Short mmCIF file of C-alpha atoms in Angstrom, two decimals:
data_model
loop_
_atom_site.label_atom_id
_atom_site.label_comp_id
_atom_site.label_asym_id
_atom_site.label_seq_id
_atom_site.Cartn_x
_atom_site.Cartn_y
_atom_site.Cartn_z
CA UNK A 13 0.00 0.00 0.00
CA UNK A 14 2.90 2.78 1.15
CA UNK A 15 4.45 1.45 -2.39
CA UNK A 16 1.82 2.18 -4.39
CA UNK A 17 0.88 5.32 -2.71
CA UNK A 18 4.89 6.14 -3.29
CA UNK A 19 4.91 5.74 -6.66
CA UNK A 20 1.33 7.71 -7.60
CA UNK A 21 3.29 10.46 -5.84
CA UNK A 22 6.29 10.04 -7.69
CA UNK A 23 4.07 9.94 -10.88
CA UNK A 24 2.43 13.01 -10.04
CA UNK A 25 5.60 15.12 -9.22
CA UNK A 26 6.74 13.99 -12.69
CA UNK A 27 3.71 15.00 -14.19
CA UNK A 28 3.54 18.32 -12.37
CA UNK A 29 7.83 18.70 -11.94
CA UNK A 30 8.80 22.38 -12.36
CA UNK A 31 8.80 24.09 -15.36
CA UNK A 32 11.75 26.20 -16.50
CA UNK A 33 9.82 28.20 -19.29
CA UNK A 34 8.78 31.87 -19.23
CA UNK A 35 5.37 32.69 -18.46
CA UNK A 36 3.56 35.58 -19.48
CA UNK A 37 0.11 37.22 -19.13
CA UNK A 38 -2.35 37.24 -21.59
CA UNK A 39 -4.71 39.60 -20.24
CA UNK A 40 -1.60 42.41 -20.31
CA UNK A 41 -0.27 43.57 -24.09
CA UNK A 42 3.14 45.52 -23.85
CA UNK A 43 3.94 48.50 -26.56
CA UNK A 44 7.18 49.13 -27.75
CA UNK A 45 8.12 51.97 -30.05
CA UNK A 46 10.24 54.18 -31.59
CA UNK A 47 12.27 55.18 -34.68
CA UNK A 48 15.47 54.24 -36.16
CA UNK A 49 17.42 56.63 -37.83
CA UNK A 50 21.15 56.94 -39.78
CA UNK A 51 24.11 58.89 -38.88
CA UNK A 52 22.60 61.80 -40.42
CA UNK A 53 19.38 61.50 -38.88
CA UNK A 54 17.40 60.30 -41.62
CA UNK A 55 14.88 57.64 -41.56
CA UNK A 56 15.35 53.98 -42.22
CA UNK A 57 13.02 52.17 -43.63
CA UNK A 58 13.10 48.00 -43.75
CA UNK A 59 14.88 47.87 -40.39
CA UNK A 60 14.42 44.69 -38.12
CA UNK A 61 13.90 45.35 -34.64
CA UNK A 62 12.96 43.02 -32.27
CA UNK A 63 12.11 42.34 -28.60
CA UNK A 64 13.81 39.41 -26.98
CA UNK A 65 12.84 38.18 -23.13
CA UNK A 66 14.72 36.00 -21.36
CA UNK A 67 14.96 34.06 -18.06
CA UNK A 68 18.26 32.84 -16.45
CA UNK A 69 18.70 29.23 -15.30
CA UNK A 70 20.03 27.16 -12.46
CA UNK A 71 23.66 28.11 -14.51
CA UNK A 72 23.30 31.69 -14.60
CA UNK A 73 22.68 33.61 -17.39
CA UNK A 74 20.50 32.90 -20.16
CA UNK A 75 22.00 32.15 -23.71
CA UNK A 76 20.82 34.48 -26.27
CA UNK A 77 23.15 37.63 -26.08
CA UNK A 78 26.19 36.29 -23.92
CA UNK A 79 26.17 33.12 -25.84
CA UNK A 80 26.17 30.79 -23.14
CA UNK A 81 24.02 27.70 -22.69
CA UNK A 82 22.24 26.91 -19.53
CA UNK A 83 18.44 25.72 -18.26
CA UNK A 84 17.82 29.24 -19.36
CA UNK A 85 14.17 30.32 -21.49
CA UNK A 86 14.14 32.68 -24.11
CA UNK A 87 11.72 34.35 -26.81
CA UNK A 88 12.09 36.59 -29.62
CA UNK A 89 8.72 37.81 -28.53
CA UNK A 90 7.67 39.82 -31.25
CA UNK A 91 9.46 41.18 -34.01
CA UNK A 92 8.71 44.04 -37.13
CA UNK A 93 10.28 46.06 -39.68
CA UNK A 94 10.37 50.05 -39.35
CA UNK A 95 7.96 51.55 -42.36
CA UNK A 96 9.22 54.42 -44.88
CA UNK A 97 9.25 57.15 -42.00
CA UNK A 98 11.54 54.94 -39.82
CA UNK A 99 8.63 54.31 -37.08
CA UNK A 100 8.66 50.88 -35.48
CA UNK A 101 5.54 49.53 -33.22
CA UNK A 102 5.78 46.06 -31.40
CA UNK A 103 2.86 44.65 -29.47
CA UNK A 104 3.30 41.69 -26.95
CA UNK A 105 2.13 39.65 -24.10
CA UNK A 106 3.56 41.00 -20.76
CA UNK A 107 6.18 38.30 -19.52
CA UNK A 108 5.91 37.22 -15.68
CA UNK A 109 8.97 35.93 -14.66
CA UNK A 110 11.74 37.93 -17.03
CA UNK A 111 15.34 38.30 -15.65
CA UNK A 112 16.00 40.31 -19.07
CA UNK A 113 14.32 42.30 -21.81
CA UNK A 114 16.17 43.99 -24.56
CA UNK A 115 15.70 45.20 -27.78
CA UNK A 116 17.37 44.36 -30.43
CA UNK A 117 18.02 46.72 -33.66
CA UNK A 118 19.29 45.03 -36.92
CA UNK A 119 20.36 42.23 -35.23
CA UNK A 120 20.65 39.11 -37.49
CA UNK A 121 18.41 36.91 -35.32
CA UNK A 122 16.02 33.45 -36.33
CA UNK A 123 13.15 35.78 -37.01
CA UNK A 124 15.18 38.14 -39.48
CA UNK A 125 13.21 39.32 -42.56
CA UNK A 126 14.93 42.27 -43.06
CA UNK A 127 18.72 41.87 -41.69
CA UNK A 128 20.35 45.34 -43.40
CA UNK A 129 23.76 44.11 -43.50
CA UNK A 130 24.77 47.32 -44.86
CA UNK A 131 24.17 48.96 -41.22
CA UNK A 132 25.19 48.90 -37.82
CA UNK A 133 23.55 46.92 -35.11
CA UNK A 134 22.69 47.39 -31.51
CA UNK A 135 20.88 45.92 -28.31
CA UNK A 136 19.49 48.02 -25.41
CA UNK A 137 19.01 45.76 -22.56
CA UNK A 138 18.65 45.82 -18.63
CA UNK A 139 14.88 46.90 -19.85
CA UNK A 140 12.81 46.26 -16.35
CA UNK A 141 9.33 46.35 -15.77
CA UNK A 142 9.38 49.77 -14.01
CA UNK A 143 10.66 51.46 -17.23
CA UNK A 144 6.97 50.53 -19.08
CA UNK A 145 4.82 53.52 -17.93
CA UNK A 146 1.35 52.91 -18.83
CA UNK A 147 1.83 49.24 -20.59
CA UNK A 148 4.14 51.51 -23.01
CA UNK A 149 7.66 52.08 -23.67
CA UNK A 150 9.04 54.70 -26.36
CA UNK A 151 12.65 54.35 -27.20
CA UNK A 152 12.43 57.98 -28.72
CA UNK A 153 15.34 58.03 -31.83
CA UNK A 154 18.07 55.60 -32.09
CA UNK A 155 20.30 55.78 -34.23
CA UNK A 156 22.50 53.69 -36.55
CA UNK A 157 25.08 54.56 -39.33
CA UNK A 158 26.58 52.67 -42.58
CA UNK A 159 28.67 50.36 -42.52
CA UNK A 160 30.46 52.21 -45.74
CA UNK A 161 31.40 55.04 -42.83
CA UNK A 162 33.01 52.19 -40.52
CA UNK A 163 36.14 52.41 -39.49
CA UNK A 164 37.94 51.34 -36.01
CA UNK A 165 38.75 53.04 -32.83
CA UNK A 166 41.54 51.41 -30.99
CA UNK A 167 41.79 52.61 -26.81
CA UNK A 168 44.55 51.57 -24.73
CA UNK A 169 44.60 52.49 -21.42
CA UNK A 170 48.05 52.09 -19.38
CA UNK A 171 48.91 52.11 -15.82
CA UNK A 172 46.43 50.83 -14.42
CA UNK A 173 46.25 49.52 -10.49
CA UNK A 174 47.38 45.52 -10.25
CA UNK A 175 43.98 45.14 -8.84
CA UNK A 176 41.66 45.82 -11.82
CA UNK A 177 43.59 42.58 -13.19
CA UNK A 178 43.57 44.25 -16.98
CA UNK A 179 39.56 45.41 -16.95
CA UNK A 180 38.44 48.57 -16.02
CA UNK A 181 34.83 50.22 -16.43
CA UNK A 182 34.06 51.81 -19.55
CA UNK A 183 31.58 54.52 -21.36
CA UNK A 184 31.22 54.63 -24.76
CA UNK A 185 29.05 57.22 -26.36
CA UNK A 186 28.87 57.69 -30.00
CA UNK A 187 27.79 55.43 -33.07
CA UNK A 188 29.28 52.03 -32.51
CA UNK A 189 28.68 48.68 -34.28
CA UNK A 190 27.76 45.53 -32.36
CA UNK A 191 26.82 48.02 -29.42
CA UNK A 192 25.33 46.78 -25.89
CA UNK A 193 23.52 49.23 -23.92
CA UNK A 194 21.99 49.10 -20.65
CA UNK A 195 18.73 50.84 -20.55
CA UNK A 196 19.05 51.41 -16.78
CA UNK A 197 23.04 52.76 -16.16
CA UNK A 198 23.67 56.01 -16.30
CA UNK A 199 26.22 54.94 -18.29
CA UNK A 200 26.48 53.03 -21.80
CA UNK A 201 29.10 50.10 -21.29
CA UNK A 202 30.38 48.48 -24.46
CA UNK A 203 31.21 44.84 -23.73
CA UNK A 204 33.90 44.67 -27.06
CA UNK A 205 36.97 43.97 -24.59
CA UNK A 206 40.22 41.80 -26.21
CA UNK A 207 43.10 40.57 -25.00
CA UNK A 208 45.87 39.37 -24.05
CA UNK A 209 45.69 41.51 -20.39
CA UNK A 210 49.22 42.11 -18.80
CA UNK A 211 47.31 43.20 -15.74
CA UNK A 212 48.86 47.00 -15.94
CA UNK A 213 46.78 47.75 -19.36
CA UNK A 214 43.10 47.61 -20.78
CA UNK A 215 43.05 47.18 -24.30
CA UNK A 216 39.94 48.15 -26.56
CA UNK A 217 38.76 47.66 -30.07
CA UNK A 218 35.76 49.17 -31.43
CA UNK A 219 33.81 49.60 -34.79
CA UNK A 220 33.15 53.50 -34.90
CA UNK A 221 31.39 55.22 -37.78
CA UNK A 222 33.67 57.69 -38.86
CA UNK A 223 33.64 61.90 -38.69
CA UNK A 224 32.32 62.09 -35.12
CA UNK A 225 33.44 62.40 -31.20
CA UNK A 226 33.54 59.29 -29.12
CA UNK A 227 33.43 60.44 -25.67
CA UNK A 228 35.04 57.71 -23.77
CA UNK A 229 34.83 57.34 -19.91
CA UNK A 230 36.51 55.32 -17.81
CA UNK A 231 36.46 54.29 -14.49
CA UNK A 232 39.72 56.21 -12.58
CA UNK A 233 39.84 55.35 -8.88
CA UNK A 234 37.73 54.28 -5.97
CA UNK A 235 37.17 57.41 -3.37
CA UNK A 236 35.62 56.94 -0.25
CA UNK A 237 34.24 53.74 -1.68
CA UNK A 238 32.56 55.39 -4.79
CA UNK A 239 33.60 54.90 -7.84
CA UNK A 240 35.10 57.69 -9.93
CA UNK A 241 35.39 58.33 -13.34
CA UNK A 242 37.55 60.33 -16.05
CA UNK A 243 36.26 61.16 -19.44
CA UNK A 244 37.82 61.98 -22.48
CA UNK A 245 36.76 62.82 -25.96
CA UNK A 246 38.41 61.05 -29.02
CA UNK A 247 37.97 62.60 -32.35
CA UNK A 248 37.28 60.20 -35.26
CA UNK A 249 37.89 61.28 -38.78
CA UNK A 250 38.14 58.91 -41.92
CA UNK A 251 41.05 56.86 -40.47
CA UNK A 252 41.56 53.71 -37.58
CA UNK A 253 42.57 55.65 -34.38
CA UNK A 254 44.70 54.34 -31.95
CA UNK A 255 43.87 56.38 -28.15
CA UNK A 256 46.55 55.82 -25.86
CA UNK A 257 45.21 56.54 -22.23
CA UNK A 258 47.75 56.82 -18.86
CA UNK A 259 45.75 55.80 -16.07
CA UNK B 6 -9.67 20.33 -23.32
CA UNK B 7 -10.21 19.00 -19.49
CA UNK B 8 -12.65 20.87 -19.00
CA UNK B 9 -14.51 20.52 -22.32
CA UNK B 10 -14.72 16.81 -21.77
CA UNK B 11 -15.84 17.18 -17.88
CA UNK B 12 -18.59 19.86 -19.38
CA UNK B 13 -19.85 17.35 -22.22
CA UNK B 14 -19.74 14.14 -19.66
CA UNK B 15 -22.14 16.26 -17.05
CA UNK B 16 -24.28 17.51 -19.85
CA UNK B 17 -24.50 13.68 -21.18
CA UNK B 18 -25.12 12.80 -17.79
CA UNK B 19 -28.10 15.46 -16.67
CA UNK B 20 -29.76 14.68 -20.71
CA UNK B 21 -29.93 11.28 -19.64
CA UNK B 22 -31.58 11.36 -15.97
CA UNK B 23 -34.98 9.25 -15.83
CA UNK B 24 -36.82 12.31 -14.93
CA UNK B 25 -40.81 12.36 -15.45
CA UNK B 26 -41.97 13.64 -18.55
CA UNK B 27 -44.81 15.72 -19.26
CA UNK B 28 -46.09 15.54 -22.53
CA UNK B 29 -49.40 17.33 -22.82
CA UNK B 30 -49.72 16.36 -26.97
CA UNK B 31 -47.08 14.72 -29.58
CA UNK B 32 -48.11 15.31 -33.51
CA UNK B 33 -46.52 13.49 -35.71
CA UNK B 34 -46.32 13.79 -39.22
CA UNK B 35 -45.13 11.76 -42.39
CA UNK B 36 -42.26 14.25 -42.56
CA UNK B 37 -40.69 13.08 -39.63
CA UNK B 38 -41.23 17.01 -38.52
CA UNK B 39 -42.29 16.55 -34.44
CA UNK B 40 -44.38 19.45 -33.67
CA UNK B 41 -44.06 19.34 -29.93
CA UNK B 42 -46.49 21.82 -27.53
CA UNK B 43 -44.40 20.59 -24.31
CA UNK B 44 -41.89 18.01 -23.77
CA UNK B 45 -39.59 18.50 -20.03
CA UNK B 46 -36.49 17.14 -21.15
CA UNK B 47 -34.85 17.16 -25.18
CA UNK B 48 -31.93 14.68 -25.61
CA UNK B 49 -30.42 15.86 -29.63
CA UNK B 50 -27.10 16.39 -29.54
CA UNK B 51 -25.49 18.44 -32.14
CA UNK B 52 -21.73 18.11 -33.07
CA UNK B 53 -19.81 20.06 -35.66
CA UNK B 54 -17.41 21.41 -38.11
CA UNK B 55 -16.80 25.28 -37.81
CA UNK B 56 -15.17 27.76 -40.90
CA UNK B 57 -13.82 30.11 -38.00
CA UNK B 58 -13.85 33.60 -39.12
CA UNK B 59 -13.27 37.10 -37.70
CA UNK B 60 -14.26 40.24 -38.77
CA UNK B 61 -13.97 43.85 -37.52
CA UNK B 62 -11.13 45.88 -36.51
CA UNK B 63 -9.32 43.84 -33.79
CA UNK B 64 -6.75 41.65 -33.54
CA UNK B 65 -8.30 38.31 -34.23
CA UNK B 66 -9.32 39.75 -37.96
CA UNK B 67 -6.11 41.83 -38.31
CA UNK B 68 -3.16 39.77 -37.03
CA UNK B 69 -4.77 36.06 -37.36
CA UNK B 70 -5.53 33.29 -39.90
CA UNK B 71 -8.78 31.10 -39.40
CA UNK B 72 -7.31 27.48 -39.35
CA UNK B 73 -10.25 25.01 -37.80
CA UNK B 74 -13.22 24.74 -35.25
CA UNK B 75 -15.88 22.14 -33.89
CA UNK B 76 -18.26 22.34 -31.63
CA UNK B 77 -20.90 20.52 -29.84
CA UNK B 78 -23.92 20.92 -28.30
CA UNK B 79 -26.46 19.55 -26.31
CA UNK B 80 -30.27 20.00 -26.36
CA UNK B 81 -31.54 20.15 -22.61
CA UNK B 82 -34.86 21.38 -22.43
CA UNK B 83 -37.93 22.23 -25.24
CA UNK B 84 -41.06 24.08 -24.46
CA UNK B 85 -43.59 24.70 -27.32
CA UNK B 86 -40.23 24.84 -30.16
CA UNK B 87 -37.79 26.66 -27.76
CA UNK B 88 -34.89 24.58 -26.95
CA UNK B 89 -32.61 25.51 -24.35
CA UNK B 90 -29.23 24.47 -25.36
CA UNK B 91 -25.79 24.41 -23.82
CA UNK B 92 -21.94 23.80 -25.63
CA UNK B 93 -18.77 24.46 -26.27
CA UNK B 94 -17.13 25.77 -29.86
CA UNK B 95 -13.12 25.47 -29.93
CA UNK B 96 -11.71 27.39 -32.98
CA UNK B 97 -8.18 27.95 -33.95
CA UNK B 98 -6.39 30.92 -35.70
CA UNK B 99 -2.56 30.86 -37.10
CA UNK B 100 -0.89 34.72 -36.20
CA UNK B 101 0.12 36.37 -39.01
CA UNK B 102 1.05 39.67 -37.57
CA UNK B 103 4.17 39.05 -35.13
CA UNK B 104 3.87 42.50 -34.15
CA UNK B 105 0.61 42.60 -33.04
CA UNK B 106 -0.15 39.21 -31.79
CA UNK B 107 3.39 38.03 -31.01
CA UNK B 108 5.90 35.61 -31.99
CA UNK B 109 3.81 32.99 -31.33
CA UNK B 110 2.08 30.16 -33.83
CA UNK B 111 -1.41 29.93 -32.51
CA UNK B 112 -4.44 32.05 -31.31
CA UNK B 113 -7.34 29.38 -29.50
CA UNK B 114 -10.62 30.40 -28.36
CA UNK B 115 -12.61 28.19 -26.55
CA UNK B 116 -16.13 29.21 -26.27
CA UNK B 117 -18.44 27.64 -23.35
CA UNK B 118 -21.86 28.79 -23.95
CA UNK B 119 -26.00 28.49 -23.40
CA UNK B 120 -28.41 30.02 -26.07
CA UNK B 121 -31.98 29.71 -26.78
CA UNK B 122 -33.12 28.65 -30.01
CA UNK B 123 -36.20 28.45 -31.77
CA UNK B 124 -37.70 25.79 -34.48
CA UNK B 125 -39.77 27.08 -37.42
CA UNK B 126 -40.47 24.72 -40.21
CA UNK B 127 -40.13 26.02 -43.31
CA UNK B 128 -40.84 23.18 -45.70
CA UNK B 129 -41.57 18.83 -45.46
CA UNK B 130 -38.05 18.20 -43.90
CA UNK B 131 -36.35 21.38 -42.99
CA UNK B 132 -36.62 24.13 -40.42
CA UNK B 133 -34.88 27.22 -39.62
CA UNK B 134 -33.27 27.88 -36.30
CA UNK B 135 -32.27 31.55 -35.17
CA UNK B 136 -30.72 31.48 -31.53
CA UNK B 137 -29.09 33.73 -29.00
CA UNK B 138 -27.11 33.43 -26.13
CA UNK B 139 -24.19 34.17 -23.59
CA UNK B 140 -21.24 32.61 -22.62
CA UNK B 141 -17.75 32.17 -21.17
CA UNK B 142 -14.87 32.11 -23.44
CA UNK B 143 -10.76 32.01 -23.28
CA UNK B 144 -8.38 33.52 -25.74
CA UNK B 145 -4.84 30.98 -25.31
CA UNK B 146 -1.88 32.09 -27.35
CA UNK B 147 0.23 28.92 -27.49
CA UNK B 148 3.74 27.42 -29.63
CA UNK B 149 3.47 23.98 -29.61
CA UNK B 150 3.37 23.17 -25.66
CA UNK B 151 4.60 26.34 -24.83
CA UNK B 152 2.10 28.64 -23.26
CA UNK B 153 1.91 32.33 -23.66
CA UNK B 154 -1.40 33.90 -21.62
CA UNK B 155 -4.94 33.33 -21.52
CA UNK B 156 -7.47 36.06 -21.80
CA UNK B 157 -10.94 35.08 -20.31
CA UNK B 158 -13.97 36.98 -20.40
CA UNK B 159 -17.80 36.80 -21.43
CA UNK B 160 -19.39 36.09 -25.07
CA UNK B 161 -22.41 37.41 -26.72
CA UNK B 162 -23.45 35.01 -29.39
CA UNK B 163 -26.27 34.67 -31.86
CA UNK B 164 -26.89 32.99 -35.54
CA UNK B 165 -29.38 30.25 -36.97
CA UNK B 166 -29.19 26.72 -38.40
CA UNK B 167 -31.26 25.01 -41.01
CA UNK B 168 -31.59 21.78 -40.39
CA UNK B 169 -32.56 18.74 -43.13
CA UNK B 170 -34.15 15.98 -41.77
CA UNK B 171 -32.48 12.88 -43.15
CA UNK B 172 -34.88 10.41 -40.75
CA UNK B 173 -37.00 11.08 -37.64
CA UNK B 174 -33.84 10.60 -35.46
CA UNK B 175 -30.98 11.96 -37.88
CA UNK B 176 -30.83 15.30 -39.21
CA UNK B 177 -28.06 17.58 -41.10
CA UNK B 178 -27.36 20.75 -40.88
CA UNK B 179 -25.50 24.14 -41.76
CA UNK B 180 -25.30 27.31 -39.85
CA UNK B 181 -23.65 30.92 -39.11
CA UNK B 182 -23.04 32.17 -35.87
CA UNK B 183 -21.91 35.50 -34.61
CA UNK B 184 -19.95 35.40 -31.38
CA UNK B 185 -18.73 38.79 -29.78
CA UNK B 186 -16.02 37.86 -27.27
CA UNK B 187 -15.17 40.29 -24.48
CA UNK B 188 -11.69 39.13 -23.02
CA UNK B 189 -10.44 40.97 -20.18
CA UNK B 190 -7.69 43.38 -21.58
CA UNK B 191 -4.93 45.84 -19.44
CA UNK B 192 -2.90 48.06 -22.22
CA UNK B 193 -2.54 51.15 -23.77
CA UNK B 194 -6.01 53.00 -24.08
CA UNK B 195 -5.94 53.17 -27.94
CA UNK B 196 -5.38 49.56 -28.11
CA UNK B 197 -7.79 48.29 -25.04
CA UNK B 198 -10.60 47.57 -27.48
CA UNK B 199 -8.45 45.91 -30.48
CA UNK B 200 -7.05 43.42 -27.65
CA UNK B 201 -10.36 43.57 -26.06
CA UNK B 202 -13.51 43.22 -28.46
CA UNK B 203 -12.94 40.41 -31.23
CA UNK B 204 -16.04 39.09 -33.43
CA UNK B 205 -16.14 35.82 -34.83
CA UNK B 206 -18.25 34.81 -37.78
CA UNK B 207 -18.56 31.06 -37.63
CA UNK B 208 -19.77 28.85 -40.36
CA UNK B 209 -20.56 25.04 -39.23
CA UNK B 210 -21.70 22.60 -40.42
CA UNK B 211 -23.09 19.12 -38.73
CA UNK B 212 -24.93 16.82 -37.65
CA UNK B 213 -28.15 16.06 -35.09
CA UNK B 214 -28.87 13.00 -33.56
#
């Protein structure tokens, strides 16, 4: 009898086990909008943009962006293509149990009908419920640029203390390729960090569009257990620049 | 679908309780047309094919494709030609509009309703049916097993069947119903009513037995 009642409870936890996926509401329909426009402020037309929602796993983070693979959940929720004015409007069921949203703009993703490989790309995430006033979020003007105006911005920053281990805090605002911004920090950090480290030096590569100012911030010191920062502006013209920073 | 089933089982169930019947008067004629004053308890049962269809400015008609239905239904009680009648319609839609109705493969509404209807024969073996009625109904988004919402609220329905008589016991028929669904709906005022009022415009076809 305690066998039998054992294994119609084992049955049932099987049946019912936990259940990794995302859940969203039906009842609640998110809006997000805005425009996409080129490096001289013109609109794009035939741009993907997309919305993707993820949830992190027993392993951490989920897959999508960082390209990692754990018990993770993930959605390209809803997806468009910006019409002849460069407006984009995305309509979708509220998720429950996000760790992440972020939008993604030209990104080459599974739901790609118009991937413009002749442009830059970028993701804003960090996007958190208490950003959506209203059920609505407008992203207001981003821009991208042409990847005919591409060139590359090179930052090396020497000097720096032993124990930043080669990796300091950046800002990077400007028009940059393969961009990741975080819709919450003050700051925009660009994740495009190479090696080799010799601990003493942080080395940068970026993919710029030419003829504008980069201002690049960095993190500088630790006072009174607050972070501060220096900030620097790098002029880009039609050629690679190599920045040479002393901490 | 659990709860379909447990619906159609308990309607089965109460149709088939040996409860006392009333019959004042039972004509008969050679058309196999009963033209009944009073009878306490009906047993047809309907079942169906349904044409889903959507029309209006909402996102069922706008960011969906009608893919299938069926329904059934269940005759409970006739007095004098009205038949009070309870059911269930399941229809499915395919999105076509990502960014409207989301990523997501499916739209299903499940319809759980009661109606009145009324029998008026037209001709030897056929009558026309016009009914109205009110229900419950649920909007699921789903990919595959993967789940994304449900939207419940209440639906208005009316249409009409003409129904052949094939024998006394066996009859054919084809139909159109209206159904205006009200799912609850939280979102940007502009869009509250294109998430929130949806029409369907059924066709079905079945049979009565």
């Amino acid at each position: 009898m305690m066998k039998k009642l054992f294994y119609l409870i084992l049955v049932f936890l099987l049946l019912t086990g936990c259940d990794d996926r995302l859940e969203y509401s039906g009842t609640k329909k998110i809006v997000f909008e805005g425009r996409i426009v080129d490096e001289n402020n013109l609109p794009l037309n035939n741009i993907d943009v997309s919305v993707y929602v993820s949830k992190e796993g027993s392993g951490g983070e989920s897959s999508f962006i960082f390209g990692a693979h754990s018990d993770s959940d993930e959605d390209i929720i809803t997806y468009t293509t910006t019409d002849s004015n460069g407006y984009y409007r995305m309509i979708f069921p509220m998720p429950r149990d996000q760790d992440n949203i972020a939008l993604f703009i030209n990104r080459e993703v599974e739901t790609s009908t118009h991937y413009n490989s002749n442009y830059s790309n970028s993701i804003i995430t960090g996007i958190k419920p208490e950003n959506i006033t209203d059920f609505d979020l407008n992203f207001g003007e981003q821009r991208i640029f042409n990847l005919d105006n591409q060139t590359e911005l090179t930052v090396t920053v020497n000097n720096i203390p032993l124990y930043y281990y080669g990796y300091i805090d950046i800002e990077l605002a400007g028009l940059v390729n393969d961009a990741i911004y975080d819709y919450n920090l003050p700051a925009h950090f660009n994740y495009d960090t190479t090696g080799p480290y010799d601990d003493t030096s942080a080395h940068y590569v970026f993919k710029v569009a030419k003829n504008q100012d980069i201002v690049f911030t960095y993190n500088n010191g630790i006072v009174n257990g607050i972070s501060s920062y220096a900030q620097t502006t790098i002029h880009i013209g039609n050629e690679p620049v190599n920045y040479i920073i002393e901490y | 679908m659990k709860k379909a089933v447990f619906i159609i089982v308990a309607l089965f169930v109460f149709a088939n309780l040996q409860a006392q019947e009333e019959e004042e008067e039972r004509v008969y004629d050679s058309t196999y047309i009963d033209k009944v004053k009073y009878q306490q308890f009906d047993e047809s049962f309907r079942v169906y094919y349904i044409f889903p269809g959507a029309v209006g400015d909402n996102v069922l008609a706008k960011a969906n494709k009608a893919k299938l239905g069926f329904g059934m239904s269940l005759s409970l009680i006739t007095v004098y030609n009205f038949y009070l009648n309870a059911g269930l319609e399941f229809s499915q839609y395919d999105v076509t509009d990502a960014s409207l109705a989301g990523n997501i493969d499916h739209t299903n509404i499940t319809n759980y309703f009661g109606e009145i209807m009324y029998k008026i024969p037209v001709y030897k073996k056929i009558t026309v049916n016009p009914k109205i009625g009110i229900g419950y109904a649920d909007v699921r988004q789903k990919t595959g097993s993967k789940k994304y919402g449900t939207q419940s609220g209440t639906s208005y329905n009316a249409g009409f069947n003409v129904d052949y008589a094939v024998t006394k016991s066996f009859m054919v028929f084809a139909g159109l119903n209206y159904s205006l669904l009200k799912p609850e709906t939280e979102t940007k005022s502009e869009y509250k009513s294109f998430y929130g009022t949806l029409h369907q415009l059924n066709i079905v076809v079945g049979i009565k037995l």
